[in-house]
Amino acid sequence: MPTPPRVLTVAGSDSGGGAGIQADLKTMLALGTHGMSVLTAVTAQNSLGVQGAWELPAEAVRAQFRSVVDDIGVQAVKTGMLSSAGLVETVAELLAGLDVPVVIDPVGVSKHGDPLLAESALDAVRTELLPTATVATPNLDEVAQLTGVLVREEADMRRAAAAVLEFGPRWALVKGGHLAAGAGSGDAVDLLTDGTEEHWLRAPRHDNRHTHGTGCTLASAIAAQLAKGDTVPQAAAAAKEYVTGAIAAGFRLGAGIGPVDHGWRLRG
């Protein structure tokens, strides 16, 4: 049996299984790749929020990364929760030594509004992590946090993407899921651009509470598609289709925000 494409996620754990490392690995499996992980933090997390978070030492992150990359090898990498400047700097240094596509999800807050990135780490994200990215995938809150650009309507997304690109990623995917439905077409709209090409990715907005893990899932899906040989626009379009279906098929767990259904195609 041929070896599937190998994708590495560098992110935090979600004990509830809806986001973080758990969402990444489920996505990678669903899209036909072999997922591997470098754990950066452990969280106590459920449908109601994050009750606690414990960062792993940089030495442990570096050792996990080298263990996987030096033996098994990778064909794409995705990063998620990197809670401190020290971790951001460590991961950026490791990524700089790779020659594979890198998807940077600059996670700032959880779906429930819990902070997952220290204020002191923002400069390291801007100057060290984002320049390693093939694609950066900030949501509107993260765009504001990193660039100061506030997006209130679709037209603002071009300015937001341009501000993100100034930090060095080859492509910026500005996710418009947090945009009020009345501020655009009513669809969930994302803008992918490298500063020259523009790709507007639109999908029906599903009005449900099954949205936990959408950002992690989208970034992981892009990484999986890049590992399989897609171009960035192809990967982003395929990932958008996958996450839209996962939201539509999401299910209720606990008393709060439920997860997307990463296996929706497998049950098709």
Short mmCIF file of C-alpha atoms in Angstrom, two decimals:
data_model
loop_
_atom_site.label_atom_id
_atom_site.label_comp_id
_atom_site.label_asym_id
_atom_site.label_seq_id
_atom_site.Cartn_x
_atom_site.Cartn_y
_atom_site.Cartn_z
CA MET A 1 0.00 0.00 0.00
CA PRO A 2 1.48 3.40 -0.94
CA THR A 3 2.44 5.80 1.85
CA PRO A 4 -0.10 8.62 2.13
CA PRO A 5 1.07 12.24 2.13
CA ARG A 6 2.38 13.21 5.56
CA VAL A 7 1.16 16.37 7.32
CA LEU A 8 2.42 17.74 10.63
CA THR A 9 0.38 19.87 13.01
CA VAL A 10 2.13 22.01 15.62
CA ALA A 11 -0.62 23.08 18.00
CA GLY A 12 -2.33 22.74 21.36
CA SER A 13 -4.60 19.97 22.57
CA ASP A 14 -8.36 20.35 23.00
CA SER A 15 -9.52 17.83 25.58
CA GLY A 16 -13.06 18.10 24.22
CA GLY A 17 -11.90 16.89 20.81
CA GLY A 18 -13.43 19.69 18.74
CA ALA A 19 -10.45 21.90 17.96
CA GLY A 20 -6.67 21.94 18.22
CA ILE A 21 -4.56 18.84 17.62
CA GLN A 22 -7.61 16.60 17.74
CA ALA A 23 -9.44 18.51 15.01
CA ASP A 24 -6.28 18.68 12.92
CA LEU A 25 -5.66 14.94 12.98
CA LYS A 26 -9.30 14.11 12.22
CA THR A 27 -9.24 16.48 9.25
CA MET A 28 -6.00 15.06 7.92
CA LEU A 29 -7.34 11.52 8.12
CA ALA A 30 -10.64 12.48 6.47
CA LEU A 31 -8.73 14.02 3.56
CA GLY A 32 -6.54 11.00 2.94
CA THR A 33 -3.28 12.06 4.58
CA HIS A 34 -1.23 10.80 7.51
CA GLY A 35 -1.37 13.31 10.35
CA MET A 36 1.43 13.74 12.89
CA SER A 37 1.63 16.11 15.83
CA VAL A 38 3.86 18.36 17.86
CA LEU A 39 2.01 19.29 21.03
CA THR A 40 2.61 22.86 22.23
CA ALA A 41 0.12 23.08 25.09
CA VAL A 42 -2.49 21.09 26.97
CA THR A 43 -5.89 22.65 27.63
CA ALA A 44 -8.81 21.69 29.82
CA GLN A 45 -11.56 22.53 27.38
CA ASN A 46 -15.17 21.65 26.65
CA SER A 47 -18.18 23.07 24.82
CA LEU A 48 -18.39 25.96 27.30
CA GLY A 49 -14.83 27.23 27.07
CA VAL A 50 -11.24 26.79 28.18
CA GLN A 51 -10.91 26.08 31.89
CA GLY A 52 -7.12 25.86 31.94
CA ALA A 53 -4.04 25.84 29.69
CA TRP A 54 -0.50 24.61 30.31
CA GLU A 55 2.29 25.38 27.85
CA LEU A 56 4.91 22.76 27.08
CA PRO A 57 8.59 23.74 27.33
CA ALA A 58 10.36 24.73 24.12
CA GLU A 59 12.70 21.75 24.56
CA ALA A 60 9.74 19.35 24.36
CA VAL A 61 8.36 21.09 21.27
CA ARG A 62 11.74 21.00 19.55
CA ALA A 63 12.26 17.33 20.40
CA GLN A 64 8.86 16.29 19.04
CA PHE A 65 9.45 18.21 15.82
CA ARG A 66 12.91 16.76 15.19
CA SER A 67 11.72 13.25 16.05
CA VAL A 68 9.02 13.35 13.38
CA VAL A 69 10.75 15.37 10.66
CA ASP A 70 14.13 13.64 10.83
CA ASP A 71 12.70 10.12 10.60
CA ILE A 72 9.26 10.14 8.97
CA GLY A 73 9.46 13.37 6.99
CA VAL A 74 6.68 15.81 6.18
CA GLN A 75 5.09 17.20 3.04
CA ALA A 76 3.21 20.08 4.68
CA VAL A 77 2.99 21.69 8.13
CA LYS A 78 0.18 23.49 9.90
CA THR A 79 0.59 25.56 13.07
CA GLY A 80 -2.08 26.50 15.59
CA MET A 81 -1.92 27.54 19.24
CA LEU A 82 1.51 28.93 20.13
CA SER A 83 0.79 30.69 23.36
CA SER A 84 4.03 32.58 24.14
CA ALA A 85 6.79 34.49 22.39
CA GLY A 86 9.25 31.74 23.29
CA LEU A 87 7.16 29.06 21.59
CA VAL A 88 6.54 31.24 18.53
CA GLU A 89 10.27 31.86 18.16
CA THR A 90 11.10 28.17 18.61
CA VAL A 91 8.57 27.03 16.01
CA ALA A 92 9.56 29.76 13.55
CA GLU A 93 13.18 28.64 13.78
CA LEU A 94 12.21 25.03 13.12
CA LEU A 95 9.99 25.92 10.17
CA ALA A 96 12.72 28.03 8.58
CA GLY A 97 14.71 24.83 8.05
CA LEU A 98 11.98 23.13 6.01
CA ASP A 99 11.25 23.29 2.29
CA VAL A 100 7.57 22.32 2.34
CA PRO A 101 4.30 24.30 2.37
CA VAL A 102 3.48 25.85 5.74
CA VAL A 103 0.01 26.97 6.83
CA ILE A 104 0.04 29.42 9.74
CA ASP A 105 -3.19 29.77 11.71
CA PRO A 106 -2.32 32.67 14.07
CA VAL A 107 -4.64 31.56 16.85
CA GLY A 108 -5.39 34.46 19.18
CA VAL A 109 -8.57 33.48 21.01
CA SER A 110 -10.75 30.40 21.29
CA LYS A 111 -14.26 30.17 19.81
CA HIS A 112 -15.52 31.04 23.30
CA GLY A 113 -13.38 34.19 23.55
CA ASP A 114 -10.65 32.74 25.78
CA PRO A 115 -7.20 34.23 25.04
CA LEU A 116 -4.75 31.67 23.63
CA LEU A 117 -1.87 33.97 22.64
CA ALA A 118 -0.02 36.29 24.99
CA GLU A 119 0.06 39.97 24.02
CA SER A 120 3.84 39.80 24.29
CA ALA A 121 3.95 37.15 21.53
CA LEU A 122 2.35 39.31 18.83
CA ASP A 123 5.61 40.85 17.62
CA ALA A 124 7.19 37.41 17.27
CA VAL A 125 4.18 36.23 15.24
CA ARG A 126 4.49 39.25 12.96
CA THR A 127 8.26 39.26 12.46
CA GLU A 128 9.28 35.61 12.80
CA LEU A 129 6.33 33.26 12.25
CA LEU A 130 4.33 34.85 9.43
CA PRO A 131 7.36 35.17 7.12
CA THR A 132 7.62 31.34 7.13
CA ALA A 133 4.04 30.93 5.87
CA THR A 134 2.97 29.70 2.49
CA VAL A 135 -0.54 30.64 3.63
CA ALA A 136 -1.63 32.60 6.71
CA THR A 137 -5.26 32.09 7.76
CA PRO A 138 -6.32 34.77 10.27
CA ASN A 139 -9.94 35.44 11.16
CA LEU A 140 -11.15 39.02 11.50
CA ASP A 141 -10.34 39.26 15.21
CA GLU A 142 -6.82 37.99 14.54
CA VAL A 143 -6.39 40.44 11.65
CA ALA A 144 -7.29 43.29 14.02
CA GLN A 145 -4.97 41.93 16.70
CA LEU A 146 -2.01 41.61 14.32
CA THR A 147 -2.50 44.59 12.00
CA GLY A 148 -4.96 47.00 13.62
CA VAL A 149 -7.22 46.79 10.54
CA LEU A 150 -10.90 46.50 11.46
CA VAL A 151 -13.11 44.72 8.94
CA ARG A 152 -16.74 45.83 9.03
CA GLU A 153 -17.76 44.89 5.47
CA GLU A 154 -16.48 42.79 2.60
CA ALA A 155 -14.73 45.73 0.97
CA ASP A 156 -12.46 46.03 4.02
CA MET A 157 -11.11 42.52 3.51
CA ARG A 158 -8.76 43.62 0.72
CA ARG A 159 -7.11 46.13 3.04
CA ALA A 160 -6.90 43.50 5.78
CA ALA A 161 -5.25 40.97 3.47
CA ALA A 162 -2.75 43.55 2.25
CA ALA A 163 -1.81 44.34 5.84
CA VAL A 164 -1.25 40.65 6.60
CA LEU A 165 0.87 40.19 3.46
CA GLU A 166 3.18 42.96 4.63
CA PHE A 167 4.45 40.57 7.31
CA GLY A 168 5.76 38.16 4.70
CA PRO A 169 3.44 35.20 4.02
CA ARG A 170 3.17 34.26 0.34
CA TRP A 171 -0.63 34.13 0.56
CA ALA A 172 -3.17 35.53 3.01
CA LEU A 173 -6.56 33.92 3.55
CA VAL A 174 -8.70 36.37 5.50
CA LYS A 175 -11.64 34.47 6.94
CA GLY A 176 -14.89 36.42 6.94
CA GLY A 177 -16.99 34.04 8.99
CA HIS A 178 -17.25 36.59 11.82
CA LEU A 179 -18.56 39.27 9.44
CA ALA A 180 -22.15 40.19 10.13
CA ALA A 181 -24.47 38.63 7.55
CA GLY A 182 -25.80 42.07 6.60
CA ALA A 183 -22.30 43.40 5.84
CA GLY A 184 -21.99 41.43 2.61
CA SER A 185 -23.91 38.90 0.59
CA GLY A 186 -25.09 36.85 3.55
CA ASP A 187 -22.69 34.06 2.59
CA ALA A 188 -19.63 33.12 4.63
CA VAL A 189 -16.94 34.86 2.57
CA ASP A 190 -13.16 34.42 2.68
CA LEU A 191 -10.58 36.29 0.62
CA LEU A 192 -7.43 34.52 -0.60
CA THR A 193 -4.76 36.68 -2.21
CA ASP A 194 -1.03 36.87 -2.83
CA GLY A 195 -1.25 40.58 -3.56
CA THR A 196 -1.77 39.96 -7.28
CA GLU A 197 -4.35 37.19 -7.63
CA GLU A 198 -7.65 37.39 -5.75
CA HIS A 199 -9.94 34.47 -4.99
CA TRP A 200 -13.22 35.12 -3.19
CA LEU A 201 -14.43 31.92 -1.54
CA ARG A 202 -18.14 31.93 -0.81
CA ALA A 203 -20.34 29.32 0.83
CA PRO A 204 -23.79 29.29 2.43
CA ARG A 205 -23.73 30.48 6.04
CA HIS A 206 -25.13 27.72 8.27
CA ASP A 207 -27.00 29.18 11.22
CA ASN A 208 -26.13 26.63 13.88
CA ARG A 209 -23.99 26.28 16.99
CA HIS A 210 -21.73 23.56 15.58
CA THR A 211 -18.77 25.78 14.80
CA HIS A 212 -16.14 24.78 17.36
CA GLY A 213 -12.87 24.05 15.58
CA THR A 214 -13.62 25.70 12.25
CA GLY A 215 -10.36 27.64 12.07
CA CYS A 216 -8.20 24.64 12.97
CA THR A 217 -10.13 22.48 10.53
CA LEU A 218 -9.80 24.90 7.61
CA ALA A 219 -6.05 25.38 8.09
CA SER A 220 -5.48 21.64 8.44
CA ALA A 221 -7.54 20.94 5.33
CA ILE A 222 -5.44 23.43 3.36
CA ALA A 223 -2.25 21.76 4.60
CA ALA A 224 -3.59 18.32 3.67
CA GLN A 225 -4.48 19.47 0.16
CA LEU A 226 -1.08 21.13 -0.30
CA ALA A 227 0.61 17.89 0.79
CA LYS A 228 -1.38 16.11 -1.94
CA GLY A 229 -0.03 18.51 -4.56
CA ASP A 230 -2.73 21.16 -4.89
CA THR A 231 -1.87 24.75 -5.65
CA VAL A 232 -2.76 27.24 -2.91
CA PRO A 233 -5.99 28.39 -4.63
CA GLN A 234 -7.01 24.77 -5.24
CA ALA A 235 -6.22 23.82 -1.64
CA ALA A 236 -8.15 26.75 -0.20
CA ALA A 237 -11.22 26.05 -2.33
CA ALA A 238 -11.22 22.36 -1.40
CA ALA A 239 -10.73 23.21 2.28
CA LYS A 240 -13.59 25.70 2.19
CA GLU A 241 -15.89 23.04 0.73
CA TYR A 242 -14.82 20.52 3.37
CA VAL A 243 -15.28 22.83 6.36
CA THR A 244 -18.64 24.09 5.07
CA GLY A 245 -19.89 20.51 4.94
CA ALA A 246 -18.44 19.84 8.38
CA ILE A 247 -20.31 22.81 9.86
CA ALA A 248 -23.56 21.73 8.22
CA ALA A 249 -23.17 18.22 9.64
CA GLY A 250 -21.99 19.37 13.09
CA PHE A 251 -23.56 17.90 16.18
CA ARG A 252 -24.41 18.90 19.71
CA LEU A 253 -22.00 17.97 22.49
CA GLY A 254 -22.32 19.43 25.96
CA ALA A 255 -24.21 22.58 26.83
CA GLY A 256 -22.30 25.05 24.67
CA ILE A 257 -20.82 25.33 21.17
CA GLY A 258 -20.69 21.95 19.47
CA PRO A 259 -17.95 20.72 17.11
CA VAL A 260 -18.00 20.45 13.37
CA ASP A 261 -18.28 16.91 12.04
CA HIS A 262 -14.86 16.04 10.63
CA GLY A 263 -16.11 12.68 9.34
CA TRP A 264 -19.12 13.97 7.42
CA ARG A 265 -17.89 12.67 4.08
CA LEU A 266 -17.17 9.24 5.52
CA ARG A 267 -20.81 8.96 6.51
CA GLY A 268 -22.00 10.41 3.22
#
